[in-house]
PDB file of C-alpha atoms in Angstrom:
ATOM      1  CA  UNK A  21     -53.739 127.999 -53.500  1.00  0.00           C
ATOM      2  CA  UNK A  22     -56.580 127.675 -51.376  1.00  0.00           C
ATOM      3  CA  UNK A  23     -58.963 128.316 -54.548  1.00  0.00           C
ATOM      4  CA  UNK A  24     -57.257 125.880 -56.647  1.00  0.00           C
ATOM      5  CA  UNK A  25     -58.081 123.240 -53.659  1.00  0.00           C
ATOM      6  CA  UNK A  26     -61.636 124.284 -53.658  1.00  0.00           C
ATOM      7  CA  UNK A  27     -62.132 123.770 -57.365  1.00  0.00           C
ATOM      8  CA  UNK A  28     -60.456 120.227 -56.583  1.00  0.00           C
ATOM      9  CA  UNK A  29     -62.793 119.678 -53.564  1.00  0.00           C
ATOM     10  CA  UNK A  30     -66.029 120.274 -55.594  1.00  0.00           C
ATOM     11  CA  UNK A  31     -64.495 118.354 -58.647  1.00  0.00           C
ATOM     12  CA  UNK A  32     -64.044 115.252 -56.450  1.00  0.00           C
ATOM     13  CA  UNK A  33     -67.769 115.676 -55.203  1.00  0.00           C
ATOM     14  CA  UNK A  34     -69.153 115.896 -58.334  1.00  0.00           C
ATOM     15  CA  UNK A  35     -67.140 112.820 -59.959  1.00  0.00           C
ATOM     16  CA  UNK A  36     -68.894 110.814 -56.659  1.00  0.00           C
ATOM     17  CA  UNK A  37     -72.043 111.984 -56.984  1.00  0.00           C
ATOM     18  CA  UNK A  38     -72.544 110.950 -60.636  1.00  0.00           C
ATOM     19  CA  UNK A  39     -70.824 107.218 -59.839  1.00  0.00           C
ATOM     20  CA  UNK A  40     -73.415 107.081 -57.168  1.00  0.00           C
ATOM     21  CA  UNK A  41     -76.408 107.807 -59.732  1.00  0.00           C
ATOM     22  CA  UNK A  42     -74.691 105.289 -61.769  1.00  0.00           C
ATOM     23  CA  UNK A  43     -74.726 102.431 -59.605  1.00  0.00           C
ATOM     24  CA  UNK A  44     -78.081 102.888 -58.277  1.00  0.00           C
ATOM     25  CA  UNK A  45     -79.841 103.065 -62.156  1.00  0.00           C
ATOM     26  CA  UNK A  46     -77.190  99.671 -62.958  1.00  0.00           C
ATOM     27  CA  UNK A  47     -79.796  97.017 -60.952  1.00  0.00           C
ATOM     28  CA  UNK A  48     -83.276  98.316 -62.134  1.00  0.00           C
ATOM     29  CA  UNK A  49     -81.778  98.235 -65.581  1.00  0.00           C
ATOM     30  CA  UNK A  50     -80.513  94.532 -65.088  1.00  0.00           C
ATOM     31  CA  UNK A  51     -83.496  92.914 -63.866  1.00  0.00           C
ATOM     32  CA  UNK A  52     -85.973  92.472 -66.247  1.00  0.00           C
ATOM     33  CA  UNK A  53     -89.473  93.576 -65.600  1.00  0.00           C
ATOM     34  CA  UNK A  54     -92.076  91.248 -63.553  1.00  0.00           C
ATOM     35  CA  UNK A  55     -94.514  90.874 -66.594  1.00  0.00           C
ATOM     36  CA  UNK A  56     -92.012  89.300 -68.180  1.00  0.00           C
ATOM     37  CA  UNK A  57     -90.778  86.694 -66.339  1.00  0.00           C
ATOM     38  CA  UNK A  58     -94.704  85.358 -66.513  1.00  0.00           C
ATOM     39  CA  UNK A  59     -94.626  85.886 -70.785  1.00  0.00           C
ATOM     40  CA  UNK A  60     -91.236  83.609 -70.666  1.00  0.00           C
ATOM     41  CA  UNK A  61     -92.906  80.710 -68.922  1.00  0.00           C
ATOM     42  CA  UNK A  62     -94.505  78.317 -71.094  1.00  0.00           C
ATOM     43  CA  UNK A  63     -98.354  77.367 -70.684  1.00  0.00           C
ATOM     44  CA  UNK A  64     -98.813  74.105 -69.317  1.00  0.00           C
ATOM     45  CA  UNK A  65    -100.659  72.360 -72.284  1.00  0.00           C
ATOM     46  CA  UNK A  66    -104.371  71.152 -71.432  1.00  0.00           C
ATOM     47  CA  UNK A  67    -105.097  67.797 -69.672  1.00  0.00           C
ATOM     48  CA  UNK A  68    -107.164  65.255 -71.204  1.00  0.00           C
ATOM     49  CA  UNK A  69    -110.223  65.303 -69.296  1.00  0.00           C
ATOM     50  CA  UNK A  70    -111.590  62.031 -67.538  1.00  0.00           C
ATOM     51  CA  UNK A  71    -115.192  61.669 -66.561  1.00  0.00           C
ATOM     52  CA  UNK A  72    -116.312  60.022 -63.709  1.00  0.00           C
ATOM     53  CA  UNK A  73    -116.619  56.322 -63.152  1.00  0.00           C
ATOM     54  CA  UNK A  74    -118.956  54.318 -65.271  1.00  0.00           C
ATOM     55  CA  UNK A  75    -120.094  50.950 -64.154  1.00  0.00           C
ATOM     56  CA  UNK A  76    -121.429  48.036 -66.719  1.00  0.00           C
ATOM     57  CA  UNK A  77    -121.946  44.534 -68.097  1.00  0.00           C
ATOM     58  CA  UNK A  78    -121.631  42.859 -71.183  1.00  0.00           C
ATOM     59  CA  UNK A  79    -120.466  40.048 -73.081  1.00  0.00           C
ATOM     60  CA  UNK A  80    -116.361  39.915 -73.586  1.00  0.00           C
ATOM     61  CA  UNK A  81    -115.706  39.370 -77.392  1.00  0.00           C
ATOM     62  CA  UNK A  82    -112.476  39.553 -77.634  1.00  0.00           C
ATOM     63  CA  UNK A  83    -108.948  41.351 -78.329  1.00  0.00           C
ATOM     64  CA  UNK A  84    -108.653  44.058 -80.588  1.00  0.00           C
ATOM     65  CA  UNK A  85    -105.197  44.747 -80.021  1.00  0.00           C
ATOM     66  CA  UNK A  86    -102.261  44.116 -77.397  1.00  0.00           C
ATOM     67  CA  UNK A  87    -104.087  46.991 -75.685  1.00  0.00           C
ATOM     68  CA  UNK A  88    -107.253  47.087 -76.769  1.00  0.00           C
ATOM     69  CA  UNK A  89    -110.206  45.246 -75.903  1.00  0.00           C
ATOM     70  CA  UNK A  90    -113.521  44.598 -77.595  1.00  0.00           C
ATOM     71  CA  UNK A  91    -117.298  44.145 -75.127  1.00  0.00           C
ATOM     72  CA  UNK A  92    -120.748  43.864 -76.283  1.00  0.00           C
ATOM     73  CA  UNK A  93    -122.906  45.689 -74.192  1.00  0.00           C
ATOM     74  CA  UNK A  94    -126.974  45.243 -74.954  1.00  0.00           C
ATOM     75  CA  UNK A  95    -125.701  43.731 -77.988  1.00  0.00           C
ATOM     76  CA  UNK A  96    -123.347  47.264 -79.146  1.00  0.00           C
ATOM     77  CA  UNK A  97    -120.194  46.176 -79.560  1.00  0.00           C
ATOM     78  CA  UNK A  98    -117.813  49.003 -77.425  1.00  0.00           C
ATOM     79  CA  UNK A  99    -113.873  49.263 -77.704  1.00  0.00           C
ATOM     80  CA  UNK A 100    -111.920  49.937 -74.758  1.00  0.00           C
ATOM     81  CA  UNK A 101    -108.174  50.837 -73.747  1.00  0.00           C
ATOM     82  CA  UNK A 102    -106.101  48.352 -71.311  1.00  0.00           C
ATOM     83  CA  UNK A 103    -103.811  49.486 -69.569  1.00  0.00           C
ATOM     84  CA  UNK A 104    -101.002  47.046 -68.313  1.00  0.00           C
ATOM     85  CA  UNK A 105    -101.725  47.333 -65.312  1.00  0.00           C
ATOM     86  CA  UNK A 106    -105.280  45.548 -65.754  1.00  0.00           C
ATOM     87  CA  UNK A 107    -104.500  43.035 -68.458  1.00  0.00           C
ATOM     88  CA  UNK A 108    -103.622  40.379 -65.949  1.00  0.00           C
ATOM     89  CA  UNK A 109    -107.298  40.911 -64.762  1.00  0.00           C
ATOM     90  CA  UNK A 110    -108.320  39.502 -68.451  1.00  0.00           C
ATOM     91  CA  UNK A 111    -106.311  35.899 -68.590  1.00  0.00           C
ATOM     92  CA  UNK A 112    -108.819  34.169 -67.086  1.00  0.00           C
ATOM     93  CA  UNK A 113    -111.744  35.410 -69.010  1.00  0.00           C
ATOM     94  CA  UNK A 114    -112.523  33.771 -71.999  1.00  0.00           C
ATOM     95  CA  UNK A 115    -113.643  34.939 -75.237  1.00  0.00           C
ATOM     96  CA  UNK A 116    -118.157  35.109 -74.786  1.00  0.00           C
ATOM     97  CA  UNK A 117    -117.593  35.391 -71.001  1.00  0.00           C
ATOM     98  CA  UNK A 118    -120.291  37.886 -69.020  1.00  0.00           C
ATOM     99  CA  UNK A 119    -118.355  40.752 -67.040  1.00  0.00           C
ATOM    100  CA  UNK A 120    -118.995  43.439 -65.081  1.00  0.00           C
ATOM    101  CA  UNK A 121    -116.893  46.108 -65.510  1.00  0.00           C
ATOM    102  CA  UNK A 122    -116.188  49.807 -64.676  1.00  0.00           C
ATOM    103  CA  UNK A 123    -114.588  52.470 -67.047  1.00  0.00           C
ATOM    104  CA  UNK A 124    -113.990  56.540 -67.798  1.00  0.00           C
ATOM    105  CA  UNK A 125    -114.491  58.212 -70.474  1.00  0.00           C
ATOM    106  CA  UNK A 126    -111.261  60.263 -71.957  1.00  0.00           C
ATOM    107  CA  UNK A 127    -111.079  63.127 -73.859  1.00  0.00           C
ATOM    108  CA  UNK A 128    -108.266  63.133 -76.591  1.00  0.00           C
ATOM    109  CA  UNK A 129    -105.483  65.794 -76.264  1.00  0.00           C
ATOM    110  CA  UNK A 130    -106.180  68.399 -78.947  1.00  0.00           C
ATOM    111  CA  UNK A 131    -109.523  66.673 -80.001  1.00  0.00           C
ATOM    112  CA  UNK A 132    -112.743  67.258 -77.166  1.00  0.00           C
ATOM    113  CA  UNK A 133    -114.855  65.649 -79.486  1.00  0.00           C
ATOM    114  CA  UNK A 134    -113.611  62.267 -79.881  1.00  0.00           C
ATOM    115  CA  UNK A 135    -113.837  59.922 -76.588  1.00  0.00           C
ATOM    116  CA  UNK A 136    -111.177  56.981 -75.768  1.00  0.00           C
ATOM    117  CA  UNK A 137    -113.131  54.487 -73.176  1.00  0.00           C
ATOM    118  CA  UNK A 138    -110.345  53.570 -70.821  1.00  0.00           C
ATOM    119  CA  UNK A 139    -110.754  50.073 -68.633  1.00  0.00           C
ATOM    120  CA  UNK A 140    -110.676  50.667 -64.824  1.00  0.00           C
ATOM    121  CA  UNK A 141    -112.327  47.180 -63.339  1.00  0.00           C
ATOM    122  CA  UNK A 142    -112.994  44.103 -65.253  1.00  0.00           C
ATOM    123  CA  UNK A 143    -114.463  41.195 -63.240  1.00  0.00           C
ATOM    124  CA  UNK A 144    -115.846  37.970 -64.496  1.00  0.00           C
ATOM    125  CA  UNK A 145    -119.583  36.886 -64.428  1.00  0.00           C
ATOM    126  CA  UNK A 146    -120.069  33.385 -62.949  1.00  0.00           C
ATOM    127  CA  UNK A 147    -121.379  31.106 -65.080  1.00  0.00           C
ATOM    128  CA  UNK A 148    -123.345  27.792 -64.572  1.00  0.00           C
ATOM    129  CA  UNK A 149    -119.938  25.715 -64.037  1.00  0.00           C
ATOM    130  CA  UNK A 150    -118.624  27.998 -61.460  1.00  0.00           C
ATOM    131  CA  UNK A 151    -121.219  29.019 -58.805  1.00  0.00           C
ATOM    132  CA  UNK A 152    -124.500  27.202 -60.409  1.00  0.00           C
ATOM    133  CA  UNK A 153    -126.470  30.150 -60.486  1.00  0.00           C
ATOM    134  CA  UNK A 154    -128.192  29.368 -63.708  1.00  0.00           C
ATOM    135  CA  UNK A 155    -128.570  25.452 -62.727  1.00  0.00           C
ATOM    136  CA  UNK A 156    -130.875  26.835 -59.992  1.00  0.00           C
ATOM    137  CA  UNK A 157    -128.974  24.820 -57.381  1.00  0.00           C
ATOM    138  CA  UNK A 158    -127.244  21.715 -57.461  1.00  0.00           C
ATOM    139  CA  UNK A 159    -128.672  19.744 -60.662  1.00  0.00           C
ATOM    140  CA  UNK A 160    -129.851  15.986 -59.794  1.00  0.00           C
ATOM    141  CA  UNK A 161    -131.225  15.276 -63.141  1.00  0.00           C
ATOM    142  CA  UNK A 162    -129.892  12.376 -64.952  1.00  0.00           C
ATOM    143  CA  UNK A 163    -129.594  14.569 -68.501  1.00  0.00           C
ATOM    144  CA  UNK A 164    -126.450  16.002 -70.408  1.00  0.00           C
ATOM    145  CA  UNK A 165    -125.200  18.731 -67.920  1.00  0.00           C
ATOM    146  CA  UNK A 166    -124.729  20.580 -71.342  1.00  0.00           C
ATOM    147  CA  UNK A 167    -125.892  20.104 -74.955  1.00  0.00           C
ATOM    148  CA  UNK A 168    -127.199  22.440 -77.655  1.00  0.00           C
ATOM    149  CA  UNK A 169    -130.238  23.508 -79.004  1.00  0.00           C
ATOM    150  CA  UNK A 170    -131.655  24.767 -82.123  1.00  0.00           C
ATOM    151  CA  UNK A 171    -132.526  28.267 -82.333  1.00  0.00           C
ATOM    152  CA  UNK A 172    -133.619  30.065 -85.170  1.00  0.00           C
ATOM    153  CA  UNK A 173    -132.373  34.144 -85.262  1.00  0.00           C
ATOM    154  CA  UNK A 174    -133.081  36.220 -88.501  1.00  0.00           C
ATOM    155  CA  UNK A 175    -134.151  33.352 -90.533  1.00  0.00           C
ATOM    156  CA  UNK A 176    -131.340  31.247 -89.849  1.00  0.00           C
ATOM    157  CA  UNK A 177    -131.302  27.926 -88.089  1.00  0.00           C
ATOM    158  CA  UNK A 178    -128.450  27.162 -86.126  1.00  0.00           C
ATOM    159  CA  UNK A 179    -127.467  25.061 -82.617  1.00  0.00           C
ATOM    160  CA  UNK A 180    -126.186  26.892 -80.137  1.00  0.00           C
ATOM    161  CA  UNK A 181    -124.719  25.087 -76.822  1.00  0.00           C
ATOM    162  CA  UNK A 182    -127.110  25.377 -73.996  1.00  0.00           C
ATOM    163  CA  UNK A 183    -126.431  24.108 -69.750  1.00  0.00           C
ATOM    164  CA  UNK A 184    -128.640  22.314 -68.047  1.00  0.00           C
ATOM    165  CA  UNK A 185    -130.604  24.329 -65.251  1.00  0.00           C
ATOM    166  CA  UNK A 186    -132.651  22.859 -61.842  1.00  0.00           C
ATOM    167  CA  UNK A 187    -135.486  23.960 -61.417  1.00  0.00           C
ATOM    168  CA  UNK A 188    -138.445  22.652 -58.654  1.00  0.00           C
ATOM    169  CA  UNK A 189    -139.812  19.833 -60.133  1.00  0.00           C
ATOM    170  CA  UNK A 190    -138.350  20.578 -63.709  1.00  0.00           C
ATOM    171  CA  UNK A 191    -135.279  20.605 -65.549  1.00  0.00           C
ATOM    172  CA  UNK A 192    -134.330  22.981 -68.621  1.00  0.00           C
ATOM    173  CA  UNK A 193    -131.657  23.686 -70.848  1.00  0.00           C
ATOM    174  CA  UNK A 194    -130.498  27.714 -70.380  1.00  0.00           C
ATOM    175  CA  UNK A 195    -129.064  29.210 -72.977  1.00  0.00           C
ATOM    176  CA  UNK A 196    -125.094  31.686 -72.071  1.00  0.00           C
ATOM    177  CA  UNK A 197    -126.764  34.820 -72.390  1.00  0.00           C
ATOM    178  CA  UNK A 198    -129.344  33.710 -70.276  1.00  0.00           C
ATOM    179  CA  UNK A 199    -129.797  33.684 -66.451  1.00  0.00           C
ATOM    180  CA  UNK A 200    -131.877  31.105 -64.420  1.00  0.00           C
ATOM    181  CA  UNK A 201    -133.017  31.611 -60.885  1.00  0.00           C
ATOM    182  CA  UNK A 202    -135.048  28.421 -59.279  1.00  0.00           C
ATOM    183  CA  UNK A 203    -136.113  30.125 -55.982  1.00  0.00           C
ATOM    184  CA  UNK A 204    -138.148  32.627 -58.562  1.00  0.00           C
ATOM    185  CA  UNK A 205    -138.925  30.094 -61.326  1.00  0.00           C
ATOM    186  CA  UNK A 206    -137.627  32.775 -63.910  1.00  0.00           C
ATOM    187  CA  UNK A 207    -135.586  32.793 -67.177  1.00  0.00           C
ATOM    188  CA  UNK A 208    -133.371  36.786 -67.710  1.00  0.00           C
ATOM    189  CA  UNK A 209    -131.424  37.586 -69.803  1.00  0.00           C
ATOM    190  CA  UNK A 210    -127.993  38.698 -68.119  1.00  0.00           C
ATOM    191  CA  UNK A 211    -127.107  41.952 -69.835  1.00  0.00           C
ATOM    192  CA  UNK A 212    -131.038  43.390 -69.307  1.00  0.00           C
ATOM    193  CA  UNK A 213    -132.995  41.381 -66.710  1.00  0.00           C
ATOM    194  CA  UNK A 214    -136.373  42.878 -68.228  1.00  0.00           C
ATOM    195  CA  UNK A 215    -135.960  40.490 -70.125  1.00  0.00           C
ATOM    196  CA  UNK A 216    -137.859  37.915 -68.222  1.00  0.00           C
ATOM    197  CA  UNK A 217    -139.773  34.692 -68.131  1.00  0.00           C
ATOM    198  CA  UNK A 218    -141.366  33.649 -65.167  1.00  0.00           C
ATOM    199  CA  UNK A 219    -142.515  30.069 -65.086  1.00  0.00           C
ATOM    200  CA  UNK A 220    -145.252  28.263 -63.305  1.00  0.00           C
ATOM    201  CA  UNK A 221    -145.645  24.684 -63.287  1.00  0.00           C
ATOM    202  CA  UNK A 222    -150.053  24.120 -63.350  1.00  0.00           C
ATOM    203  CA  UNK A 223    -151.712  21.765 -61.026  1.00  0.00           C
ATOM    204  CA  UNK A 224    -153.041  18.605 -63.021  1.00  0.00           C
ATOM    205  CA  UNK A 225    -156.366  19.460 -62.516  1.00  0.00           C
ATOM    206  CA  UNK A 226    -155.708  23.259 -63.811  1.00  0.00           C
ATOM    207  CA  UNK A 227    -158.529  25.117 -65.585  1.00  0.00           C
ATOM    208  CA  UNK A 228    -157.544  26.657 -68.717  1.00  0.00           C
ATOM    209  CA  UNK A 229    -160.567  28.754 -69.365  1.00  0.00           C
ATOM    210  CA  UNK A 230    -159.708  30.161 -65.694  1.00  0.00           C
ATOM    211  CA  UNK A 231    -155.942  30.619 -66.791  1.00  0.00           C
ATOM    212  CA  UNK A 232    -157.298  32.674 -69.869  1.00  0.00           C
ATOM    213  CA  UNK A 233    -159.602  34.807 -67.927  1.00  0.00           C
ATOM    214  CA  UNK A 234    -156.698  35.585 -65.834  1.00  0.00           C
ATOM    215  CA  UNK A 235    -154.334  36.154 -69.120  1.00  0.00           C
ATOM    216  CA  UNK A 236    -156.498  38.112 -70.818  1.00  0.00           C
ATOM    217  CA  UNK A 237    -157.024  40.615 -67.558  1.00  0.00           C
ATOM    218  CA  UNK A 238    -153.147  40.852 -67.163  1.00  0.00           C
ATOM    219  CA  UNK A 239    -152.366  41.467 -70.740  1.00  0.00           C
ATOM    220  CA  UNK A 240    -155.175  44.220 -71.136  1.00  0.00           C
ATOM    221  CA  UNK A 241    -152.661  46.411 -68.919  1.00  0.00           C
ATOM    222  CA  UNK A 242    -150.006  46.458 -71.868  1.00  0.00           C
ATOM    223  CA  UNK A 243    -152.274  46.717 -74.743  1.00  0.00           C
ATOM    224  CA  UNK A 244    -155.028  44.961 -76.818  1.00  0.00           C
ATOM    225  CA  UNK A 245    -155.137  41.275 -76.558  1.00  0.00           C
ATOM    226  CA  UNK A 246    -155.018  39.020 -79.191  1.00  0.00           C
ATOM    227  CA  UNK A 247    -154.954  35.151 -78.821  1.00  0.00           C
ATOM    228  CA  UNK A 248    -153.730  33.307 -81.741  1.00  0.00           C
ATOM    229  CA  UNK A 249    -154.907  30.697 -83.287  1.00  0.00           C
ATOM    230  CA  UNK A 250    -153.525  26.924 -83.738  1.00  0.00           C
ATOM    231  CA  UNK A 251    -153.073  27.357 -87.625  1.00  0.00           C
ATOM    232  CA  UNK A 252    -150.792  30.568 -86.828  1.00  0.00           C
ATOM    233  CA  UNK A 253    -148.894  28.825 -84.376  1.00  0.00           C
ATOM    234  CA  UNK A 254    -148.912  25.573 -86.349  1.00  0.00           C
ATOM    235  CA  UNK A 255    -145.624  26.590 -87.903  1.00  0.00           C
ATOM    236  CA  UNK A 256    -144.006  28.091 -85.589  1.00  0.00           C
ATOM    237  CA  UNK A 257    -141.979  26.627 -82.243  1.00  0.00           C
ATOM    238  CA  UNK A 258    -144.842  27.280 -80.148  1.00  0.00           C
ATOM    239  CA  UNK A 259    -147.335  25.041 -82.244  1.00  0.00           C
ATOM    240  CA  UNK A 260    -148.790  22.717 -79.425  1.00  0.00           C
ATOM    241  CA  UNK A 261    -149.151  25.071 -76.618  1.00  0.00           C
ATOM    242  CA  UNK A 262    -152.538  25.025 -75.188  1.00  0.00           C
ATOM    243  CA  UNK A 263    -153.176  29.136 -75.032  1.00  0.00           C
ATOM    244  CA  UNK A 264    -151.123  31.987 -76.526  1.00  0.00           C
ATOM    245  CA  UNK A 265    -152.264  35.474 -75.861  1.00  0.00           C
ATOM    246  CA  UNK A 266    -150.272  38.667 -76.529  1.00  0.00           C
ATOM    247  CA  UNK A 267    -150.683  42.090 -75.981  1.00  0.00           C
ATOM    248  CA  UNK A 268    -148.133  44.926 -77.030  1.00  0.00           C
ATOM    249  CA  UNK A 269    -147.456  48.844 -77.105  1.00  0.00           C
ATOM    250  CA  UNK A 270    -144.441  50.799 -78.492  1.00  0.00           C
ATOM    251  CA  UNK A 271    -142.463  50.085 -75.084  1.00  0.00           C
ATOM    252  CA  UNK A 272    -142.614  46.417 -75.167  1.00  0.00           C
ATOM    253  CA  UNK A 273    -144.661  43.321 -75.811  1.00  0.00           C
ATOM    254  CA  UNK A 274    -146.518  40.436 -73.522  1.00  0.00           C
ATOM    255  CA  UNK A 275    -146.486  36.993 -73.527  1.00  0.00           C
ATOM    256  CA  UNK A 276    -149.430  34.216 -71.747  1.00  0.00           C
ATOM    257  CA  UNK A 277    -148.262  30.718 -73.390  1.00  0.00           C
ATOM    258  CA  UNK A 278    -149.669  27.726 -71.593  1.00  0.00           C
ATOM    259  CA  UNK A 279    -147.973  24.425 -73.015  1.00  0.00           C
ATOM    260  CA  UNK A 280    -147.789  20.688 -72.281  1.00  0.00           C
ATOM    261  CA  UNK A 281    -144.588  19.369 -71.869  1.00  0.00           C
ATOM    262  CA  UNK A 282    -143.657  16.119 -70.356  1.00  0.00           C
ATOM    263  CA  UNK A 283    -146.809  14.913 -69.384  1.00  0.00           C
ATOM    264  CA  UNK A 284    -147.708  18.338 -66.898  1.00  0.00           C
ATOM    265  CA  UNK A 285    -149.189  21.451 -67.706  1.00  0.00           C
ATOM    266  CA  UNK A 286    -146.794  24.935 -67.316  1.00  0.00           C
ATOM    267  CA  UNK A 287    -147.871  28.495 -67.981  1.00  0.00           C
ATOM    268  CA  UNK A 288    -145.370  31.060 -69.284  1.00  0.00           C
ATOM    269  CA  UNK A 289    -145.045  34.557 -68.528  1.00  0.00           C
ATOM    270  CA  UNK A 290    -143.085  36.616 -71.206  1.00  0.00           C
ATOM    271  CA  UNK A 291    -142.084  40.300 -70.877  1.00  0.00           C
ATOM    272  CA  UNK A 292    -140.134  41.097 -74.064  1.00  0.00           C
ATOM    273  CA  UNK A 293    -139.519  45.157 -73.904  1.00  0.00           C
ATOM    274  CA  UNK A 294    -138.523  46.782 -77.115  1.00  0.00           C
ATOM    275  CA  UNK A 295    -134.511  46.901 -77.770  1.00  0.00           C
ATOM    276  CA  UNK A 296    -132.104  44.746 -79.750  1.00  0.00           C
ATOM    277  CA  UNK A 297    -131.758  42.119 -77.614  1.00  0.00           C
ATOM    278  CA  UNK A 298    -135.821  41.152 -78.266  1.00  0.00           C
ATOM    279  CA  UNK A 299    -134.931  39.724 -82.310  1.00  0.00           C
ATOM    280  CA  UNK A 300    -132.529  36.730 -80.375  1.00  0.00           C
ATOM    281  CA  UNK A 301    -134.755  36.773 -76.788  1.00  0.00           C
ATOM    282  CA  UNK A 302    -138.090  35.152 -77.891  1.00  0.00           C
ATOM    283  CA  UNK A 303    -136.368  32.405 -79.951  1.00  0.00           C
ATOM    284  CA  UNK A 304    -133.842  31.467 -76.661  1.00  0.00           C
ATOM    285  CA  UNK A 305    -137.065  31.731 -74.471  1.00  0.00           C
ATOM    286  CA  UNK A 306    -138.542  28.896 -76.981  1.00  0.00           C
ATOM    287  CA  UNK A 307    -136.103  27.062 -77.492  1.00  0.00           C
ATOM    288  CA  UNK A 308    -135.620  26.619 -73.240  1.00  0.00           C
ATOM    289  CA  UNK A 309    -139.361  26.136 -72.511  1.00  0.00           C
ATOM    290  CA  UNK A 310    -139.706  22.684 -74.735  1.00  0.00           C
ATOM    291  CA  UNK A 311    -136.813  21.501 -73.463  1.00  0.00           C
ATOM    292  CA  UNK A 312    -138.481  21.035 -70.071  1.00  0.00           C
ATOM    293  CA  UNK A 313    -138.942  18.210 -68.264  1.00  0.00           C
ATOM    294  CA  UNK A 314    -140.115  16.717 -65.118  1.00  0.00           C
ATOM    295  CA  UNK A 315    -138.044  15.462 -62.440  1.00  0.00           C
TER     296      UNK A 315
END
C-alpha cells in the first residue's frame, strides 16, 4: 500500500513539473521576436525637400494655370506654383505689373532632379500712378501724364506707352520697365538698377571741349574710347547730339552723349552692362532722353 502511494506521489510530481515547463516556454513562443516588429513597420517614404527662402523681382506675365503662375525675371520667363492660400495676394496685380516676390525651391517626390518653384510672398511694385516714384515727385508739367513712344527693339519699330516723369527743371516720358528718381537725376531699369542713366542738365554757357576732356578721362576706365562721328549717328536716334563717346569691355559698355533738347544743353551718362536686358535698354534710354523738355 504504502509503495503503491509513493509511485502515485512521484507520478503527480512529475505530471506538474512538465505543465510547469509548458507554460513557461507558451509566452516566449507567442511573442514574436523584437527585430521583427521593426521589419513589419513600413518606411516612411522620403519628403520632398524645400530649400531655403529665395527673394526676387520681375515683371508678372501672367496665368499659366488655375495654379500656376508665369514671372519674367531679367527678362527669363520662370513658372511658379500658387498655392490657394496666396492667390488672393494676385487679384490686384495686373498682367506687366513689377513684383517683388519670395519663393522655395521643391524637390519632386521620386524625382531630385527636377525642381517645382513654389510662391511664398508676392507683393506689388508701385508704379508711377500709385506712389509717383518714377514721376520724380508730384508732376506740374502741362503735358499728357501718359502717352507712347516709338522704340525700335530687334529691327522692329513699335510704340510702346510711356508716363510722364518730373524731373528739376525737366520733364520726360519713362518708359514701365523703367525707374526714375529726380533727387538723383537718374533713369534704372527696375529688374537690374545697373542699368542706369544719370542725367545732368549743362549750364548755358557749358564748354563742350571741357565736357569731352572730362568724357574721354571717365570712359578710358572701361575701355578704349571711341567718339563717333555725325555721319554714323546721322541715322540713328541719337543723330543731333553734340558729343558721343563710348568705351566698352566684355563686362559692359559706356555711354558720354551730350544733346540739345529744348533749347538747353544736357549730358548723358550711360552704363549699359552686358545681359539681356541691354538689346531693349539703349533704345528705352533714347527714346526717354528726346522726349525732354524744360519746365
Amino acid at each position: 500500500m504504502r509503495n503503491t502511494m509513493n509511485i502515485s506521489a512521484s507520478l503527480l510530481v512529475l505530471v506538474m513539473g512538465f505543465s510547469l515547463v509548458a507554460c513557461g516556454n507558451s509566452s516566449p513562443t507567442a511573442q514574436p521576436p523584437a527585430n521583427n516588429t521593426e521589419e513589419q513597420t513600413p518606411a516612411p517614404g522620403k519628403q520632398p525637400e524645400k530649400s531655403a527662402v529665395i527673394e526676387a523681382e520681375g515683371i508678372l506675365t501672367g496665368w499659366a494655370d488655375p495654379h500656376t503662375v508665369e514671372i519674367r525675371v531679367k527678362e527669363e520667363p520662370m513658372s511658379f506654383q500658387v498655392g490657394e492660400d496666396l492667390q488672393k495676394s494676385l487679384d490686384d496685380i495686373d498682367d506687366e505689373d513689377s513684383v517683388q516676390f519670395k519663393y522655395v525651391e521643391k524637390a519632386i517626390e521620386g524625382d531630385t532632379t527636377i525642381k517645382q518653384l513654389v510662391l511664398t510672398e508676392i507683393a506689388k511694385v508701385e508704379s508711377d500712378d500709385d506712389n509717383g516714384t518714377n514721376a520724380g515727385g508730384n508732376v506740374t508739367s502741362d503735358r499728357a501724364k501718359t502717352s507712347e513712344l516709338e522704340v525700335a527693339v530687334e529691327g522692329m519699330t513699335e510704340k510702346r506707352p510711356v508716363t510722364l516723369a518730373q524731373g528739376k527743371g525737366y520733364s520726360l516720358y519713362v518708359f514701365e520697365p523703367m525707374v526714375y528718381d529726380a533727387d538723383d537725376h537718374e533713369l534704372t531699369m527696375k529688374i537690374d538698377p545697373d542699368y542706369e542713366v544719370e542725367i545732368d542738365k549743362l549750364p548755358s554757357d557749358y564748354n563742350l571741349k571741357e565736357l569731352k576732356v572730362d568724357a574721354k578721362k571717365e570712359l578710358s576706365e572701361t575701355g578704349a574710347v571711341k567718339q563717333l562721328s555725325e555721319e554714323k549717328l546721322s541715322n540713328g536716334p541719337m543723330k543731333e547730339a553734340k558729343l558721343f563717346m563710348m568705351s566698352q569691355n566684355n563686362k559692359k559698355t559706356e555711354y558720354f552723349i551730350v544733346k540739345e533738347l529744348d533749347g538747353n544743353g544736357f549730358a548723358f551718362h550711360i552704363h549699359a552692362p552686358v545681359g539681356e536686358p541691354s538689346e531693349g535698354f539703349l533704345p528705352m534710354v533714347y527714346a526717354s532722353i528726346n522726349s525732354i523738355m524744360n519746365e
